[in-house]
Tab-separated table of C-alpha atoms and ligand atoms in Angstrom:
chain	number	residue	atom	x	y	z
A	22	UNK	CA	80.864	-31.467	17.113
A	23	UNK	CA	82.703	-30.063	13.936
A	24	UNK	CA	83.599	-32.339	11.190
A	25	UNK	CA	85.697	-31.415	8.340
A	26	UNK	CA	86.326	-32.545	4.933
A	27	UNK	CA	89.683	-31.364	4.013
A	28	UNK	CA	89.306	-31.973	0.038
A	29	UNK	CA	85.436	-30.293	0.231
A	30	UNK	CA	85.765	-29.461	-3.587
A	31	UNK	CA	85.963	-33.068	-4.729
A	32	UNK	CA	83.257	-34.189	-1.997
A	33	UNK	CA	80.417	-34.193	-4.697
A	34	UNK	CA	82.464	-36.565	-6.867
A	35	UNK	CA	83.864	-38.768	-3.997
A	36	UNK	CA	79.914	-39.347	-2.837
A	37	UNK	CA	78.385	-39.643	-6.681
A	38	UNK	CA	76.523	-36.602	-5.766
A	39	UNK	CA	75.466	-35.411	-9.316
A	40	UNK	CA	72.807	-33.227	-9.009
A	41	UNK	CA	70.750	-31.001	-6.382
A	42	UNK	CA	67.710	-29.440	-6.777
A	43	UNK	CA	66.916	-25.988	-4.871
A	44	UNK	CA	63.324	-25.152	-4.258
A	45	UNK	CA	62.809	-21.362	-3.959
A	46	UNK	CA	65.525	-19.503	-5.901
A	47	UNK	CA	65.326	-16.284	-3.555
A	48	UNK	CA	67.830	-14.474	-1.423
A	49	UNK	CA	69.009	-17.557	0.063
A	50	UNK	CA	68.187	-20.337	-2.440
A	51	UNK	CA	69.973	-18.555	-5.299
A	52	UNK	CA	73.361	-17.987	-3.453
A	53	UNK	CA	72.943	-21.732	-2.204
A	54	UNK	CA	72.535	-22.989	-5.958
A	55	UNK	CA	75.378	-21.174	-7.105
A	56	UNK	CA	77.374	-22.721	-4.114
A	57	UNK	CA	76.685	-26.228	-5.019
A	58	UNK	CA	77.217	-25.460	-8.674
A	59	UNK	CA	80.561	-24.153	-8.382
A	60	UNK	CA	81.040	-27.272	-5.846
A	61	UNK	CA	80.823	-29.301	-9.022
A	62	UNK	CA	77.073	-30.293	-8.893
A	63	UNK	CA	74.420	-30.206	-11.745
A	64	UNK	CA	71.576	-27.677	-9.992
A	65	UNK	CA	68.006	-27.583	-11.028
A	66	UNK	CA	66.753	-24.449	-9.320
A	67	UNK	CA	63.006	-24.693	-8.984
A	68	UNK	CA	60.912	-21.511	-8.089
A	69	UNK	CA	57.012	-20.772	-8.967
A	70	UNK	CA	57.833	-17.274	-9.825
A	71	UNK	CA	58.385	-16.852	-13.370
A	72	UNK	CA	59.385	-13.386	-12.431
A	73	UNK	CA	62.163	-14.350	-10.477
A	74	UNK	CA	63.155	-17.145	-12.767
A	75	UNK	CA	63.705	-14.436	-15.685
A	76	UNK	CA	65.626	-12.040	-13.592
A	77	UNK	CA	67.747	-14.810	-12.698
A	78	UNK	CA	68.184	-15.644	-16.271
A	79	UNK	CA	69.204	-12.028	-16.925
A	80	UNK	CA	71.367	-12.098	-13.954
A	81	UNK	CA	69.487	-9.152	-12.852
A	82	UNK	CA	69.425	-9.897	-9.185
A	83	UNK	CA	70.866	-8.838	-5.863
A	84	UNK	CA	73.964	-10.728	-5.324
A	85	UNK	CA	77.627	-10.014	-3.607
A	86	UNK	CA	80.211	-9.917	-6.477
A	87	UNK	CA	81.389	-13.312	-6.015
A	88	UNK	CA	77.959	-14.919	-6.634
A	89	UNK	CA	77.196	-12.556	-9.431
A	90	UNK	CA	80.133	-13.869	-11.222
A	91	UNK	CA	79.042	-17.425	-10.498
A	92	UNK	CA	75.716	-16.859	-11.712
A	93	UNK	CA	77.013	-14.983	-15.043
A	94	UNK	CA	78.929	-18.207	-15.635
A	95	UNK	CA	76.361	-20.553	-14.493
A	96	UNK	CA	73.613	-19.442	-16.587
A	97	UNK	CA	75.271	-20.381	-19.667
A	98	UNK	CA	75.731	-23.870	-18.478
A	99	UNK	CA	73.476	-26.905	-19.207
A	100	UNK	CA	74.133	-27.946	-15.641
A	101	UNK	CA	72.378	-25.128	-14.224
A	102	UNK	CA	68.970	-25.343	-15.053
A	103	UNK	CA	65.929	-23.229	-13.802
A	104	UNK	CA	62.560	-24.180	-13.837
A	105	UNK	CA	58.917	-23.608	-12.316
A	106	UNK	CA	58.428	-26.995	-13.211
A	107	UNK	CA	58.163	-28.900	-9.326
A	108	UNK	CA	58.324	-32.421	-10.963
A	109	UNK	CA	61.857	-31.600	-12.004
A	110	UNK	CA	62.902	-32.495	-8.677
A	111	UNK	CA	62.370	-36.016	-9.158
A	112	UNK	CA	65.637	-35.835	-11.230
A	113	UNK	CA	67.755	-35.047	-8.359
A	114	UNK	CA	69.832	-36.884	-5.994
A	115	UNK	CA	69.139	-34.474	-3.010
A	116	UNK	CA	66.720	-31.374	-2.670
A	117	UNK	CA	67.190	-28.429	-0.452
A	118	UNK	CA	64.031	-26.204	0.177
A	119	UNK	CA	64.778	-22.474	0.471
A	120	UNK	CA	61.321	-21.251	0.275
A	121	UNK	CA	60.157	-18.304	2.566
A	122	UNK	CA	58.595	-18.493	6.268
A	123	UNK	CA	57.420	-15.028	6.737
A	124	UNK	CA	54.243	-14.021	8.928
A	125	UNK	CA	50.863	-12.899	8.326
A	126	UNK	CA	49.125	-9.536	9.241
A	127	UNK	CA	48.565	-11.153	12.817
A	128	UNK	CA	52.205	-12.228	13.230
A	129	UNK	CA	51.198	-15.733	12.792
A	130	UNK	CA	53.536	-18.208	10.785
A	131	UNK	CA	52.749	-18.197	7.150
A	132	UNK	CA	53.303	-21.642	6.480
A	133	UNK	CA	51.648	-21.700	2.979
A	134	UNK	CA	55.012	-21.953	0.889
A	135	UNK	CA	56.609	-24.118	2.952
A	136	UNK	CA	53.609	-26.323	3.252
A	137	UNK	CA	53.273	-26.694	-0.502
A	138	UNK	CA	57.029	-26.913	-1.048
A	139	UNK	CA	56.931	-30.055	1.000
A	140	UNK	CA	53.603	-31.351	-0.278
A	141	UNK	CA	55.263	-31.351	-3.643
A	142	UNK	CA	58.832	-32.921	-2.292
A	143	UNK	CA	56.599	-35.892	-0.757
A	144	UNK	CA	54.658	-36.062	-4.160
A	145	UNK	CA	57.897	-36.348	-6.340
A	146	UNK	CA	60.063	-38.072	-3.730
A	147	UNK	CA	61.889	-41.320	-5.058
A	148	UNK	CA	63.949	-43.616	-3.384
A	149	UNK	CA	67.482	-43.023	-2.608
A	150	UNK	CA	67.045	-39.173	-2.244
A	151	UNK	CA	68.094	-36.516	0.427
A	152	UNK	CA	65.681	-34.145	1.459
A	153	UNK	CA	67.122	-30.939	3.327
A	154	UNK	CA	65.032	-28.434	5.025
A	155	UNK	CA	66.805	-25.096	5.020
A	156	UNK	CA	63.969	-22.483	5.587
A	157	UNK	CA	63.454	-21.185	9.276
A	158	UNK	CA	60.477	-22.907	10.952
A	159	UNK	CA	59.469	-24.069	13.845
A	160	UNK	CA	60.593	-27.179	16.101
A	161	UNK	CA	59.012	-30.334	14.576
A	162	UNK	CA	58.611	-29.014	10.897
A	163	UNK	CA	60.691	-31.680	9.306
A	164	UNK	CA	58.888	-34.281	10.947
A	165	UNK	CA	55.370	-33.098	10.449
A	166	UNK	CA	55.902	-31.873	6.811
A	167	UNK	CA	58.184	-34.512	5.815
A	168	UNK	CA	58.745	-37.487	7.927
A	169	UNK	CA	54.991	-38.271	8.489
A	170	UNK	CA	53.754	-37.874	5.000
A	171	UNK	CA	56.783	-39.863	3.590
A	172	UNK	CA	56.185	-42.582	5.976
A	173	UNK	CA	52.424	-42.541	5.226
A	174	UNK	CA	53.720	-43.150	1.569
A	175	UNK	CA	55.437	-46.035	2.537
A	176	UNK	CA	58.887	-44.631	2.565
A	177	UNK	CA	61.332	-46.002	5.378
A	178	UNK	CA	63.204	-42.481	6.256
A	179	UNK	CA	66.779	-43.582	6.905
A	180	UNK	CA	66.700	-46.457	4.517
A	181	UNK	CA	64.754	-45.463	1.378
A	182	UNK	CA	64.866	-41.942	1.681
A	183	UNK	CA	67.198	-39.444	3.884
A	184	UNK	CA	65.573	-36.251	5.595
A	185	UNK	CA	67.565	-33.613	7.597
A	186	UNK	CA	67.204	-29.956	8.757
A	187	UNK	CA	69.841	-27.640	8.391
A	188	UNK	CA	68.768	-23.941	8.458
A	189	UNK	CA	70.331	-21.224	6.463
A	190	UNK	CA	72.618	-18.972	7.889
A	191	UNK	CA	73.432	-16.959	4.716
A	192	UNK	CA	73.607	-13.024	5.272
A	193	UNK	CA	72.693	-11.832	1.970
A	194	UNK	CA	74.804	-8.815	1.245
A	195	UNK	CA	77.507	-9.714	3.600
A	196	UNK	CA	80.942	-10.276	1.977
A	197	UNK	CA	82.858	-11.196	4.956
A	198	UNK	CA	81.200	-14.321	6.170
A	199	UNK	CA	81.289	-16.508	2.968
A	200	UNK	CA	79.125	-19.682	2.674
A	201	UNK	CA	82.132	-21.782	2.529
A	202	UNK	CA	83.593	-20.204	6.121
A	203	UNK	CA	80.204	-20.374	7.539
A	204	UNK	CA	79.731	-23.582	9.774
A	205	UNK	CA	76.196	-25.349	8.706
A	206	UNK	CA	73.821	-26.669	11.686
A	207	UNK	CA	72.822	-30.165	10.592
A	208	UNK	CA	70.449	-32.885	12.360
A	209	UNK	CA	69.168	-35.782	10.438
A	210	UNK	CA	66.430	-38.022	11.194
A	211	UNK	CA	68.634	-40.830	11.804
A	212	UNK	CA	72.581	-41.228	11.547
A	213	UNK	CA	72.106	-42.388	8.112
A	214	UNK	CA	70.059	-39.212	7.092
A	215	UNK	CA	72.677	-37.015	8.824
A	216	UNK	CA	75.579	-38.673	6.655
A	217	UNK	CA	73.631	-38.404	3.289
A	218	UNK	CA	72.960	-34.949	4.042
A	219	UNK	CA	76.284	-34.055	5.076
A	220	UNK	CA	77.734	-34.972	1.808
A	221	UNK	CA	75.405	-32.614	0.393
A	222	UNK	CA	76.517	-29.823	2.904
A	223	UNK	CA	80.269	-30.513	2.219
A	224	UNK	CA	79.755	-28.989	-1.270
A	225	UNK	CA	79.088	-25.766	0.129
A	226	UNK	CA	81.318	-25.941	3.087
A	227	UNK	CA	83.843	-28.071	5.180
A	228	UNK	CA	82.162	-26.989	8.348
A	229	UNK	CA	79.335	-28.904	9.335
A	230	UNK	CA	78.637	-28.900	13.224
A	231	UNK	CA	76.369	-31.884	13.666
A	232	UNK	CA	73.351	-32.113	16.267
A	233	UNK	CA	71.285	-35.090	17.279
A	234	UNK	CA	68.127	-34.270	15.420
A	235	UNK	CA	66.356	-32.097	12.816
A	236	UNK	CA	64.088	-30.713	15.910
A	237	UNK	CA	67.603	-29.519	17.594
A	238	UNK	CA	68.751	-27.756	14.288
A	239	UNK	CA	65.550	-26.045	14.023
A	240	UNK	CA	65.508	-24.595	17.843
A	241	UNK	CA	69.271	-23.744	17.084
A	242	UNK	CA	68.101	-21.438	14.150
A	243	UNK	CA	65.322	-19.827	16.260
A	244	UNK	CA	67.673	-19.558	19.188
A	245	UNK	CA	70.328	-17.668	16.911
A	246	UNK	CA	67.844	-15.090	15.817
A	247	UNK	CA	66.065	-14.722	18.901
A	248	UNK	CA	69.303	-14.130	20.726
A	249	UNK	CA	69.791	-11.236	18.001
A	250	UNK	CA	66.615	-9.801	18.523
A	251	UNK	CA	66.744	-9.613	22.532
A	252	UNK	CA	70.097	-8.293	22.149
A	253	UNK	CA	68.975	-5.523	19.222
A	254	UNK	CA	66.178	-4.593	21.441
A	255	UNK	CA	68.548	-4.096	24.377
A	256	UNK	CA	70.925	-2.141	22.505
A	257	UNK	CA	68.033	0.414	21.444
A	258	UNK	CA	67.104	0.459	24.997
A	259	UNK	CA	70.438	1.713	25.963
A	260	UNK	CA	70.823	4.076	23.367
A	261	UNK	CA	68.029	5.804	25.102
A	262	UNK	CA	69.332	5.373	28.285
A	263	UNK	CA	72.889	6.913	27.090
A	264	UNK	CA	70.762	9.608	25.780
A	265	UNK	CA	69.045	10.464	28.919
A	266	UNK	CA	72.681	11.145	30.442
A	267	UNK	CA	73.709	13.127	27.476
A	268	UNK	CA	76.200	10.101	26.461
A	269	UNK	CA	77.055	8.819	23.247
A	270	UNK	CA	75.809	5.260	23.117
A	271	UNK	CA	78.416	4.010	20.627
A	272	UNK	CA	80.951	5.363	22.997
A	273	UNK	CA	79.643	3.354	25.796
A	274	UNK	CA	79.298	0.155	23.381
A	275	UNK	CA	82.769	0.388	22.250
A	276	UNK	CA	84.307	0.821	25.525
A	277	UNK	CA	82.012	-2.282	26.889
A	278	UNK	CA	83.468	-4.309	24.063
A	279	UNK	CA	87.030	-3.941	25.260
A	280	UNK	CA	86.329	-6.412	27.286
A	281	UNK	CA	87.437	-9.710	25.685
A	282	UNK	CA	84.780	-12.110	27.378
A	283	UNK	CA	81.220	-12.090	28.456
A	284	UNK	CA	80.205	-9.191	26.075
A	285	UNK	CA	78.989	-8.916	22.575
A	286	UNK	CA	78.453	-5.700	20.792
A	287	UNK	CA	75.388	-5.031	19.331
A	288	UNK	CA	74.070	-1.626	17.961
A	289	UNK	CA	71.121	0.475	18.183
A	290	UNK	CA	69.369	1.540	15.016
A	291	UNK	CA	66.114	2.730	13.777
A	292	UNK	CA	64.745	-0.767	13.530
A	293	UNK	CA	64.978	-3.968	12.121
A	294	UNK	CA	63.632	-5.747	8.586
A	295	UNK	CA	64.129	-8.140	6.471
A	296	UNK	CA	63.047	-12.078	6.566
A	297	UNK	CA	64.989	-13.086	9.920
A	298	UNK	CA	64.769	-10.910	12.947
A	299	UNK	CA	61.232	-9.193	12.618
A	300	UNK	CA	59.829	-13.047	11.763
A	301	UNK	CA	61.692	-15.833	13.447
A	302	UNK	CA	61.189	-15.067	17.189
A	303	UNK	CA	57.317	-15.178	16.351
A	304	UNK	CA	57.690	-18.722	14.976
A	305	UNK	CA	58.876	-19.658	18.592
A	306	UNK	CA	56.445	-17.511	20.541
A	307	UNK	CA	53.448	-18.727	18.158
A	308	UNK	CA	54.652	-22.381	18.931
A	309	UNK	CA	54.828	-22.048	22.843
A	310	UNK	CA	51.430	-20.386	22.641
A	311	UNK	CA	50.138	-23.551	21.447
A	312	UNK	CA	51.702	-25.421	24.037
A	313	UNK	CA	50.475	-23.033	26.807
A	314	UNK	CA	54.146	-21.868	27.432
A	315	UNK	CA	55.394	-18.444	27.514
A	316	UNK	CA	58.434	-16.532	26.637
A	317	UNK	CA	58.445	-13.137	28.488
A	318	UNK	CA	61.764	-11.463	27.791
A	319	UNK	CA	61.303	-12.604	23.975
A	320	UNK	CA	57.840	-11.131	23.821
A	321	UNK	CA	58.970	-8.106	25.364
A	322	UNK	CA	61.783	-7.561	22.748
A	323	UNK	CA	59.804	-8.069	19.792
A	324	UNK	CA	57.247	-5.701	21.027
A	325	UNK	CA	60.024	-3.227	21.929
A	326	UNK	CA	61.611	-3.838	17.880
A	327	UNK	CA	57.750	-3.205	16.658
A	328	UNK	CA	58.020	0.148	18.695
A	329	UNK	CA	61.213	1.386	17.306
A	330	UNK	CA	60.011	3.044	14.373
A	331	UNK	CA	57.937	5.073	16.691
A	332	UNK	CA	60.566	6.213	19.063
A	333	UNK	CA	62.640	7.183	15.901
A	334	UNK	CA	59.492	9.499	14.910
A	335	UNK	CA	59.187	10.793	18.448
A	336	UNK	CA	63.077	11.700	18.110
A	337	UNK	CA	62.236	13.655	14.885
A	338	UNK	CA	59.091	15.346	16.298
A	339	UNK	CA	61.255	16.292	19.391
A	340	UNK	CA	64.106	17.470	17.409
A	341	UNK	CA	61.736	19.897	15.057
A	342	UNK	CA	59.844	21.176	18.413
A	343	UNK	CA	63.133	22.168	19.727
A	344	UNK	CA	63.944	23.889	16.613
A	345	UNK	CA	60.630	25.958	16.850
A	346	UNK	CA	58.584	23.781	13.966
A	347	UNK	CA	56.504	20.898	14.333
A	348	UNK	CA	55.953	17.924	12.233
A	349	UNK	CA	52.901	19.409	10.387
A	350	UNK	CA	54.139	20.649	6.715
A	351	UNK	CA	57.823	19.821	7.753
A	352	UNK	CA	59.894	18.297	4.832
A	353	UNK	CA	61.631	15.149	5.735
A	354	UNK	CA	63.851	13.002	3.659
A	355	UNK	CA	64.581	9.420	4.869
A	356	UNK	CA	68.152	8.494	3.919
A	357	UNK	CA	68.205	4.798	2.848
A	358	UNK	CA	65.331	2.453	3.143
A	359	UNK	CA	66.542	-0.783	2.631
A	360	UNK	CA	66.534	-3.055	6.056
A	361	UNK	CA	70.409	-3.067	6.067
A	362	UNK	CA	73.410	-1.786	3.931
A	363	UNK	CA	74.321	-2.753	0.412
A	364	UNK	CA	71.144	-4.874	-0.321
A	365	UNK	CA	68.045	-4.064	-2.598
A	366	UNK	CA	65.675	-5.534	0.254
A	367	UNK	CA	63.163	-3.637	1.388
A	368	UNK	CA	61.168	-6.214	3.071
A	369	UNK	CA	59.580	-5.485	6.572
A	370	UNK	CA	62.199	-2.354	6.548
A	371	UNK	CA	61.507	-0.188	9.344
A	372	UNK	CA	62.089	2.640	7.002
A	373	UNK	CA	58.527	2.106	5.428
A	374	UNK	CA	57.045	2.072	8.926
A	375	UNK	CA	58.808	5.351	9.890
A	376	UNK	CA	57.550	7.028	6.305
A	377	UNK	CA	54.180	5.935	7.215
A	378	UNK	CA	54.275	7.506	10.772
A	379	UNK	CA	55.670	10.623	9.771
A	380	UNK	CA	53.328	11.223	7.108
A	381	UNK	CA	50.513	10.514	9.213
A	382	UNK	CA	51.848	13.160	11.343
A	383	UNK	CA	51.475	15.532	8.683
A	384	UNK	CA	55.130	15.663	7.478
A	385	UNK	CA	55.736	15.693	3.639
A	386	UNK	CA	57.988	12.693	3.287
A	387	UNK	CA	60.459	11.888	0.719
A	388	UNK	CA	63.443	9.201	0.559
A	389	UNK	CA	66.488	8.598	-1.108
A	390	UNK	CA	68.059	5.294	-1.775
A	391	UNK	CA	69.868	4.475	-4.736
A	392	UNK	CA	69.389	0.837	-4.278
A	393	UNK	CA	65.728	0.661	-4.116
A	394	UNK	CA	64.056	3.080	-6.711
A	395	UNK	CA	60.502	2.575	-5.525
A	396	UNK	CA	58.761	1.363	-2.257
A	397	UNK	CA	55.437	0.572	-1.352
A	398	UNK	CA	54.002	2.602	1.353
A	399	UNK	CA	50.481	3.116	2.801
A	400	UNK	CA	48.362	4.759	0.277
A	401	UNK	CA	50.359	3.753	-2.853
A	402	UNK	CA	53.869	4.075	-3.742
A	403	UNK	CA	56.835	6.293	-3.700
A	404	UNK	CA	60.165	6.891	-5.687
A	405	UNK	CA	63.514	7.696	-4.500
A	406	UNK	CA	64.434	11.378	-5.432
A	407	UNK	CA	67.093	11.683	-7.829
A	408	UNK	CA	68.974	14.490	-6.594
A	409	UNK	CA	68.646	14.824	-2.778
A	410	UNK	CA	70.919	17.720	-2.642
A	411	UNK	CA	69.007	20.126	-4.813
A	412	UNK	CA	65.859	19.918	-2.451
A	413	UNK	CA	64.862	22.210	0.234
A	414	UNK	CA	64.445	19.668	3.348
A	415	UNK	CA	63.775	20.739	6.881
A	416	UNK	CA	65.427	17.428	8.227
A	417	UNK	CA	67.184	14.568	6.810
A	418	UNK	CA	66.868	11.106	8.845
A	419	UNK	CA	69.537	8.977	7.899
A	420	UNK	CA	68.070	5.326	8.145
A	421	UNK	CA	70.606	3.116	6.052
A	422	UNK	CA	74.098	4.196	5.032
A	423	UNK	CA	74.915	2.248	1.661
A	424	UNK	CA	78.736	1.606	1.244
A	425	UNK	CA	80.401	3.487	-1.784
A	426	UNK	CA	77.514	6.085	-2.115
A	427	UNK	CA	78.263	9.948	-1.886
A	428	UNK	CA	76.497	11.533	1.258
A	429	UNK	CA	78.569	14.827	1.348
A	430	UNK	CA	75.210	16.402	0.428
A	431	UNK	CA	73.814	15.771	3.672
A	432	UNK	CA	75.975	18.723	4.759
A	433	UNK	CA	73.530	21.286	3.366
A	434	UNK	CA	70.589	19.885	5.324
A	435	UNK	CA	69.691	22.046	8.092
A	436	UNK	CA	68.967	19.211	10.454
A	437	UNK	CA	70.416	15.588	10.320
A	438	UNK	CA	69.187	12.887	12.610
A	439	UNK	CA	71.436	9.684	12.611
A	440	UNK	CA	69.326	6.764	13.414
A	441	UNK	CA	72.103	4.210	12.762
A	442	UNK	CA	74.192	6.154	15.525
A	443	UNK	CA	77.120	5.349	13.275
A	444	UNK	CA	77.099	7.448	10.182
A	445	UNK	CA	80.760	8.848	9.719
A	446	UNK	CA	80.616	11.704	7.100
A	447	UNK	CA	84.382	11.070	6.476
A	448	UNK	CA	83.524	7.707	4.778
A	449	UNK	CA	81.377	9.378	2.115
A	450	UNK	CA	82.623	8.459	-1.030
A	451	UNK	CA	82.268	12.025	-2.591
B	522	NAD	N1	66.878	-13.469	3.839
B	522	NAD	C1	67.843	-14.012	4.668
B	522	NAD	O1	68.484	-12.941	5.059
B	522	NAD	C2	67.796	-15.162	5.429
B	522	NAD	C3	68.858	-15.608	6.016
B	522	NAD	C4	68.973	-16.799	6.634
B	522	NAD	C5	67.734	-17.616	6.563
B	522	NAD	N2	66.660	-17.421	5.746
B	522	NAD	C6	65.538	-18.298	5.766
B	522	NAD	O2	65.888	-18.873	4.295
B	522	NAD	C7	64.141	-18.885	3.746
B	522	NAD	C8	64.216	-18.294	2.535
B	522	NAD	O3	64.584	-16.831	2.606
B	522	NAD	P1	64.581	-15.908	1.384
B	522	NAD	O4	64.844	-14.822	1.868
B	522	NAD	O5	65.217	-16.390	0.460
B	522	NAD	O6	63.246	-15.955	0.666
B	522	NAD	P2	62.652	-15.191	-0.575
B	522	NAD	O7	61.531	-14.481	-0.705
B	522	NAD	O8	63.926	-14.192	-1.293
B	522	NAD	O9	62.825	-16.455	-1.587
B	522	NAD	C9	62.138	-17.666	-1.879
B	522	NAD	C10	61.622	-17.746	-3.091
B	522	NAD	O10	61.005	-19.019	-3.076
B	522	NAD	C11	59.996	-19.168	-4.077
B	522	NAD	N3	58.727	-20.072	-3.657
B	522	NAD	C12	57.724	-19.634	-2.782
B	522	NAD	N4	57.248	-20.739	-2.573
B	522	NAD	C13	57.769	-21.746	-3.319
B	522	NAD	C14	57.313	-23.043	-3.699
B	522	NAD	N5	56.281	-23.579	-2.985
B	522	NAD	N6	58.202	-23.662	-4.591
B	522	NAD	C15	59.026	-23.143	-5.316
B	522	NAD	N7	59.283	-21.751	-4.968
B	522	NAD	C16	58.786	-21.292	-4.083
B	522	NAD	C17	59.446	-17.528	-4.125
B	522	NAD	O11	59.227	-16.976	-5.400
B	522	NAD	C18	60.919	-16.808	-3.746
B	522	NAD	O12	61.470	-16.475	-5.107
B	522	NAD	C19	63.231	-18.543	4.943
B	522	NAD	O13	63.153	-19.555	5.624
B	522	NAD	C20	64.183	-17.643	5.405
B	522	NAD	O14	63.690	-17.257	6.882
B	522	NAD	C21	66.849	-16.289	5.101
């Protein structure tokens, strides 16, 4: 079911939606807030981090060009407000929750930020508001963290207040798939909840795909990212298989992708990172464990993903050995450490595991990434080298290739391993 409101730019006005609060102004919340503001809605951006709020006010944040322009305009306008005061959400007609849903060190969901954001929502809720969870989470989150406590407080959900789930699909750094063109999946607790939430989402996009419940929306998001995780693991495995046959995995993938049905190309790489693929499938696995169920394929894929940095390091070791040297004392440069091209985000980046593993095996490791001047690794922090060309590296390991950067200097490195499998020296910006 896909519904379209043709004149979506005026939807806010038509439905008398005048203000929306966004809780969590991070990689997802900020572009969402800017999209709503550009659609004619007053925005109250709430974040408990003063540092983050200051960075937004100073426009020193990681955004695609269009959103950067929106921000530079919005910060000077009275109807775009930034605050750490959670009680301000009571002023809004609708509230979107975009707080992080990461993992702890045991790969268990870290529900602290979501629980506290929802507790604040319940504490400040007033009749007539529409509350939309957009953070990725386990099935039943909206029910447990919002519907139940709101009901206990005396609200009749679907009559006095409206609750829905619409997990974010935003792809930070991606200029191809805009918010306006990317359909939102939406499931409300009741049809009235769905309708009220749809009027909010229609400010962002005319493309809203309705499902029957918040739970269906929550599971849809877990399925989407689990699908990606499983296919990335398979692409990595196929890269190793191709290598065993001395074949180029990219040639094989491109050839398979010429089939117009039944195949979708995924590419091998050095590992995953960011806030989605390394995390989201664990929300599903955690929930299944609690109900004595299992998902062996997903479990295996996540194990393979966790092992991927180790395989990349083995590739480095084997290459050095073939060249008559070992890892001990080798000077290795990791090229690009953000988890994907074009962003500054190094959260859970496989590059950090790779740096740690190389150092553990005795290599002297440096890295070069103009988008990430400093990273935390085991034992402290590391700065990006400024001039990679001038130094005497034994091996360069390509982890992330940023658009518009000069990589010609790689030609001076005696050994280059391309863990992305798709580095094209001809596209270097020099
Ligand atoms: N980053 C992505 O690519 C992406 C894509 C789609 C969906 N998601 C999902 O969106 C959600 C947000 O992810 P993100 O990458 O934007 O996270 P983020 O870490 O970039 O931003 C979250 C922000 O929320 C703030 N915050 C935390 N707890 C808060 C609270 N109780 N009240 C107010 N502010 C609070 C933090 O200070 C931070 O600025 C997650 O559930 C994630 O899985 C992320």
